[in-house]
GROMACS .gro file of C-alpha atoms in nm:
model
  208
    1UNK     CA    1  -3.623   0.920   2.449
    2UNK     CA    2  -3.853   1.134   2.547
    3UNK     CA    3  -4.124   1.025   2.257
    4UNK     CA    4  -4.081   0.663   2.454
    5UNK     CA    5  -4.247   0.815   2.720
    6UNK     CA    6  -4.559   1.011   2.554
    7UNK     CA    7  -4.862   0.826   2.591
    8UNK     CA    8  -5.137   0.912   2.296
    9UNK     CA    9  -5.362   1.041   2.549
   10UNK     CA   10  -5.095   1.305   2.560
   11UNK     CA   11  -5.043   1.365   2.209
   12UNK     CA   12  -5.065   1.262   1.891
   13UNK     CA   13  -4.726   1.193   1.835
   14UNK     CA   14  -4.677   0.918   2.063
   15UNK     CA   15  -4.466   0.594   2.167
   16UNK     CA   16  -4.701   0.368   1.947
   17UNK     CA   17  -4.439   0.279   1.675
   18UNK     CA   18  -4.150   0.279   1.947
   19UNK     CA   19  -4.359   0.049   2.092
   20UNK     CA   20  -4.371  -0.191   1.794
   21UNK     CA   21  -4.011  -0.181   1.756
   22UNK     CA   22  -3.920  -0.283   2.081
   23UNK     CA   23  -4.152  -0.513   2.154
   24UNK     CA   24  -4.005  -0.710   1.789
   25UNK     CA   25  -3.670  -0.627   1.965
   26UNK     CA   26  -3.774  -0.772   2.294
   27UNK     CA   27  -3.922  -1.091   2.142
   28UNK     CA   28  -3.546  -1.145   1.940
   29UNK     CA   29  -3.320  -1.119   2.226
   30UNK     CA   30  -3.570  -1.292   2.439
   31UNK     CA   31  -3.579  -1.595   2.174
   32UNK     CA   32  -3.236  -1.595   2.178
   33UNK     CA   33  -3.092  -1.579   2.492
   34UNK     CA   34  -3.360  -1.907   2.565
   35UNK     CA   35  -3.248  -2.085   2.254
   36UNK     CA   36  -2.880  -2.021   2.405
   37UNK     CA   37  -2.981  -2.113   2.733
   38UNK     CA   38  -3.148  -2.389   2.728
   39UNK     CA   39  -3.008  -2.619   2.434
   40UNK     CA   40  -3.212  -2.960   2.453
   41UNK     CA   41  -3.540  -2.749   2.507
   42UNK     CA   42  -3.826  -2.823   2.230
   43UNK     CA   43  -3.962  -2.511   1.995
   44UNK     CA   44  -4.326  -2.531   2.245
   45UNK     CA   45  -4.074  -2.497   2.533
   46UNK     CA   46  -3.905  -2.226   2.415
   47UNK     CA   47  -4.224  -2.085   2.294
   48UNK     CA   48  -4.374  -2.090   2.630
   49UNK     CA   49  -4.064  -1.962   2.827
   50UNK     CA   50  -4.117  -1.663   2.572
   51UNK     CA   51  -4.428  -1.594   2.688
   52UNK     CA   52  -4.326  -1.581   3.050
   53UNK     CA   53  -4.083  -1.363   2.980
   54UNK     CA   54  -4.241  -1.111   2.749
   55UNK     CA   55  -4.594  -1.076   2.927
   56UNK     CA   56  -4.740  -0.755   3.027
   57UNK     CA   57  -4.777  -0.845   3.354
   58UNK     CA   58  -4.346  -0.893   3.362
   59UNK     CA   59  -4.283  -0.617   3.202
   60UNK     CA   60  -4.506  -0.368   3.398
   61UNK     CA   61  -4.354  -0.518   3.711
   62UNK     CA   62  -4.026  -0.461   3.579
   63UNK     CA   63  -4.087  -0.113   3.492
   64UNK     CA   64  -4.257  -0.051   3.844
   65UNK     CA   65  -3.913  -0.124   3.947
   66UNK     CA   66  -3.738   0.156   3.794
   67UNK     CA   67  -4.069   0.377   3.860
   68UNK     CA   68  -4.122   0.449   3.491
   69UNK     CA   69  -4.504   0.493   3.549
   70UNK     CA   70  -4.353   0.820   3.759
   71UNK     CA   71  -4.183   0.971   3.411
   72UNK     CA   72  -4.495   0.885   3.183
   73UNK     CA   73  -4.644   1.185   2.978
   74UNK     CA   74  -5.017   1.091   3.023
   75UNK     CA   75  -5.324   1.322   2.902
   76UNK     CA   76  -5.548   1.492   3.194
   77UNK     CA   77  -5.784   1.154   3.174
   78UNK     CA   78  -5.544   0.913   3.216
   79UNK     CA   79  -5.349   1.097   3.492
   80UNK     CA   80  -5.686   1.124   3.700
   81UNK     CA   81  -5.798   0.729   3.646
   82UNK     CA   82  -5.423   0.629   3.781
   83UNK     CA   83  -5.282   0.507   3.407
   84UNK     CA   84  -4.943   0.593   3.555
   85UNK     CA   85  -5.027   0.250   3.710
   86UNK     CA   86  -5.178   0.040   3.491
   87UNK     CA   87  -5.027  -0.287   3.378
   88UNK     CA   88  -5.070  -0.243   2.975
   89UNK     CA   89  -4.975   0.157   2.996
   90UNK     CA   90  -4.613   0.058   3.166
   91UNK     CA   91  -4.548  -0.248   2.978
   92UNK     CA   92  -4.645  -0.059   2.621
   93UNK     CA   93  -4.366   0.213   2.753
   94UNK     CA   94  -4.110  -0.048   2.837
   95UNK     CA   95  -4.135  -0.148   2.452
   96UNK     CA   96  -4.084   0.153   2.366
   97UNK     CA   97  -3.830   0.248   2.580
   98UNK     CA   98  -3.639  -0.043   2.433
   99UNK     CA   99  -3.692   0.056   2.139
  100UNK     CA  100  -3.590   0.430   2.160
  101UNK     CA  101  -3.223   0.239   2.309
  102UNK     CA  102  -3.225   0.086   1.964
  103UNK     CA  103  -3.234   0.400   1.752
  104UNK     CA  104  -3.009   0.591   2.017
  105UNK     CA  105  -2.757   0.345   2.086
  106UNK     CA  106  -2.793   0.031   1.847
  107UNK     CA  107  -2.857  -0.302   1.889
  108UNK     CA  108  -2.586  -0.465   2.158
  109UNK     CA  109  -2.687  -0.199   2.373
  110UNK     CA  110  -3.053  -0.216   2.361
  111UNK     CA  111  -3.003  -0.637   2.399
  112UNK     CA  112  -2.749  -0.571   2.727
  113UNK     CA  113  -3.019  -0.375   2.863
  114UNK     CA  114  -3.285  -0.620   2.813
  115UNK     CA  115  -3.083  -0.909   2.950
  116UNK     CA  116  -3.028  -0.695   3.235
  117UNK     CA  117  -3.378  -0.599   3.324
  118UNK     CA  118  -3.492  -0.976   3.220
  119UNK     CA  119  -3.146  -1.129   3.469
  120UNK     CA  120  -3.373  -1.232   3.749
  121UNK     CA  121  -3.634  -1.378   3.559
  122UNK     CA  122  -3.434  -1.589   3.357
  123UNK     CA  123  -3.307  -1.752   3.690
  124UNK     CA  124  -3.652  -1.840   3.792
  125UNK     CA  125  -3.697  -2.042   3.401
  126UNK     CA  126  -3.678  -2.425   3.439
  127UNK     CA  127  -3.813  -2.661   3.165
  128UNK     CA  128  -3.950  -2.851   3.434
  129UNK     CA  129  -4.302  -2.660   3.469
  130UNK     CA  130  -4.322  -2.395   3.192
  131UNK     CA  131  -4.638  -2.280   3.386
  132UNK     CA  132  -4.559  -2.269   3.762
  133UNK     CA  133  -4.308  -1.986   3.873
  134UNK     CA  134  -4.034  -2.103   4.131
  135UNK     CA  135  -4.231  -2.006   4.420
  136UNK     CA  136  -4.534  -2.223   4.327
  137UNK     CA  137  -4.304  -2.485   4.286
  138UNK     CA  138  -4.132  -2.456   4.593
  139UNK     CA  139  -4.414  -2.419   4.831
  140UNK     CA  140  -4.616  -2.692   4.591
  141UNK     CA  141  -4.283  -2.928   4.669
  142UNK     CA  142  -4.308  -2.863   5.030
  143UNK     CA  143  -4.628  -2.845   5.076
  144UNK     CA  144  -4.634  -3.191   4.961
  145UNK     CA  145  -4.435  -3.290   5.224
  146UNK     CA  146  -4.606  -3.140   5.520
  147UNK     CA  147  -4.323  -2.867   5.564
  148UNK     CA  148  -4.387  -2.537   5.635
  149UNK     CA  149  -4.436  -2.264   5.353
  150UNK     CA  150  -4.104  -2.118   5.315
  151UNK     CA  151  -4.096  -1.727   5.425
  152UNK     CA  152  -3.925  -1.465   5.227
  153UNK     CA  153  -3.765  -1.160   5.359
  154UNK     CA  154  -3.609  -0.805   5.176
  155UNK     CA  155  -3.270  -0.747   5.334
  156UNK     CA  156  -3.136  -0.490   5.168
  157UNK     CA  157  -3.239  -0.216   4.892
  158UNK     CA  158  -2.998  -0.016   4.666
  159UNK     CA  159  -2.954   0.251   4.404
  160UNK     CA  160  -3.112   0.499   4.292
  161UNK     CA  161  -3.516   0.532   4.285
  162UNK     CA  162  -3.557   0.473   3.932
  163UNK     CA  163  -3.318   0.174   3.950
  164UNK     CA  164  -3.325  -0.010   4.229
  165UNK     CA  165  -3.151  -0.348   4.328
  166UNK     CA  166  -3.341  -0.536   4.576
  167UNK     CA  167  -3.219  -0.785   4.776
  168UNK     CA  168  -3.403  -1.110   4.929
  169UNK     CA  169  -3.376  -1.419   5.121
  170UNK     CA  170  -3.640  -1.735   5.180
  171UNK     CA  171  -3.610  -1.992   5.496
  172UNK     CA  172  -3.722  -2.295   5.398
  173UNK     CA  173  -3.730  -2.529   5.692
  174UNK     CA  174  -3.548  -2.802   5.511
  175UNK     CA  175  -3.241  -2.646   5.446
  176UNK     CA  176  -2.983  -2.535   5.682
  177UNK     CA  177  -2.909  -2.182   5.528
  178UNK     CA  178  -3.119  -1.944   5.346
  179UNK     CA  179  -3.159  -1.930   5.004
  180UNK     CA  180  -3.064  -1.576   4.851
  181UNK     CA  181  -3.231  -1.345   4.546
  182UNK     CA  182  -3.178  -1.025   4.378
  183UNK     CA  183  -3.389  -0.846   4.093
  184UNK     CA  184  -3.483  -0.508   3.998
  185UNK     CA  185  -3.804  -0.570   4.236
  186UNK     CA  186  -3.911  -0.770   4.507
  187UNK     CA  187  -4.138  -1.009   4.359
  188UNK     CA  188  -3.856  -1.095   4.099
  189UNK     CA  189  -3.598  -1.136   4.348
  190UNK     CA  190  -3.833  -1.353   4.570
  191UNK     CA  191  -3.874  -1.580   4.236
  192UNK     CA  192  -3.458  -1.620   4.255
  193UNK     CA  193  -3.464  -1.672   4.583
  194UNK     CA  194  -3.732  -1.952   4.554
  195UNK     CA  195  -3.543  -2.052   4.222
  196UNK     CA  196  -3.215  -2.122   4.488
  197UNK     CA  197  -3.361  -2.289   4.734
  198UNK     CA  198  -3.493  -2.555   4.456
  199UNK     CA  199  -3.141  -2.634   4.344
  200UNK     CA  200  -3.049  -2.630   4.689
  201UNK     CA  201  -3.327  -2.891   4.781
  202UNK     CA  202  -3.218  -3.105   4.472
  203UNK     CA  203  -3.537  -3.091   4.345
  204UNK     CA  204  -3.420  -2.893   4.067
  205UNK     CA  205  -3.061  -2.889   3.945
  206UNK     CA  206  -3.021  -2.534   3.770
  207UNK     CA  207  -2.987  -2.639   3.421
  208UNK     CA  208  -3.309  -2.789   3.303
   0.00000   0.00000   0.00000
């Protein structure tokens, strides 16, 4: 596990080839889980919905949430230009993270943990817009009604630092009670939450 986390700034045995395993493991239970989910949906759809998932930009947020940038073994130049931060550096480490759960622990565990860490964004998917996330949506579908944006708030925060659980809700003045969200960070919980208050609008119905 530990290799999952050396950077090849640090040394030159490094999470490189971890990294192409998991992100080939990513891509697979990714795939599938859409495929399962979303039954009528056309191979570009799927294809798309992929891409949402598996971006850097997703990833690195997820791994923000879990603080992996914190556990990183970066060389001297990396640690002083802040690559415990950067987008490409956390989302290459997630890979191989996923991929070190492989070799450790096999396959069902490795795709349980990437369902897990991918739960809240697979709430957000909807074949209706491949390319807008639920928020856009929601304040595009307001917004085209003269409403008011819709405002998000964190309620509640739990577990541990490098796994936390964080809780949101959205107003939208249209709807008599708030819309709720959980993820493993805020701006994926806010994407439920905005995801909730769609179905709850009947703009979208949950299974598209």
């Amino acid at each position: 596990m530990l290799l999952a986390l050396t950077h090849r700034s640090f040394a030159g045995r490094n999470n490189e080839r971890l990294e192409f395993l998991g992100d080939a493991i990513l891509n697979f239970v990714a795939g599938e889980a859409l495929f399962d989910r979303f039954p009528l949906a056309r191979e570009g759809q799927l294809s798309r919905l992929r891409a949402r998932l598996v971006k850097g930009e997703t990833l690195a947020v997820l791994a923000r949430g879990f603080d992996l940038g914190d556990y990183l073994r970066l060389g001297s130049g990396e640690l002083k230009s802040g690559g415990f931060r950067r987008e490409s550096i956390l989302a290459d480490a997630l890979e191989a993270l996923i991929g070190a759960i492989y070799l450790d622990a096999g396959m069902e565990v490795a795709r349980e943990r990437v369902l897990a860490w991918l739960a809240g964004e697979f709430e957000g998917l909807t074949l209706v817009d491949t390319n807008k996330d639920p928020k856009t949506r929601l304040q595009e579908h307001l917004q085209s009604r003269g409403c008011e944006l819709p405002r998000y708030e964190v309620v509640d925060i739990q577990g541990e630092p490098h796994c936390r659980t964080f809780f949101v809700e959205c107003e939208v003045v249209l709807l008599n009670e708030k819309s709720r969200g959980q993820g493993v960070s805020r701006r994926i919980a806010e994407q439920v939450a905005a995801a909730a208050a769609l179905i709850a609008l009947g703009v979208e119905n949950g299974n598209d």
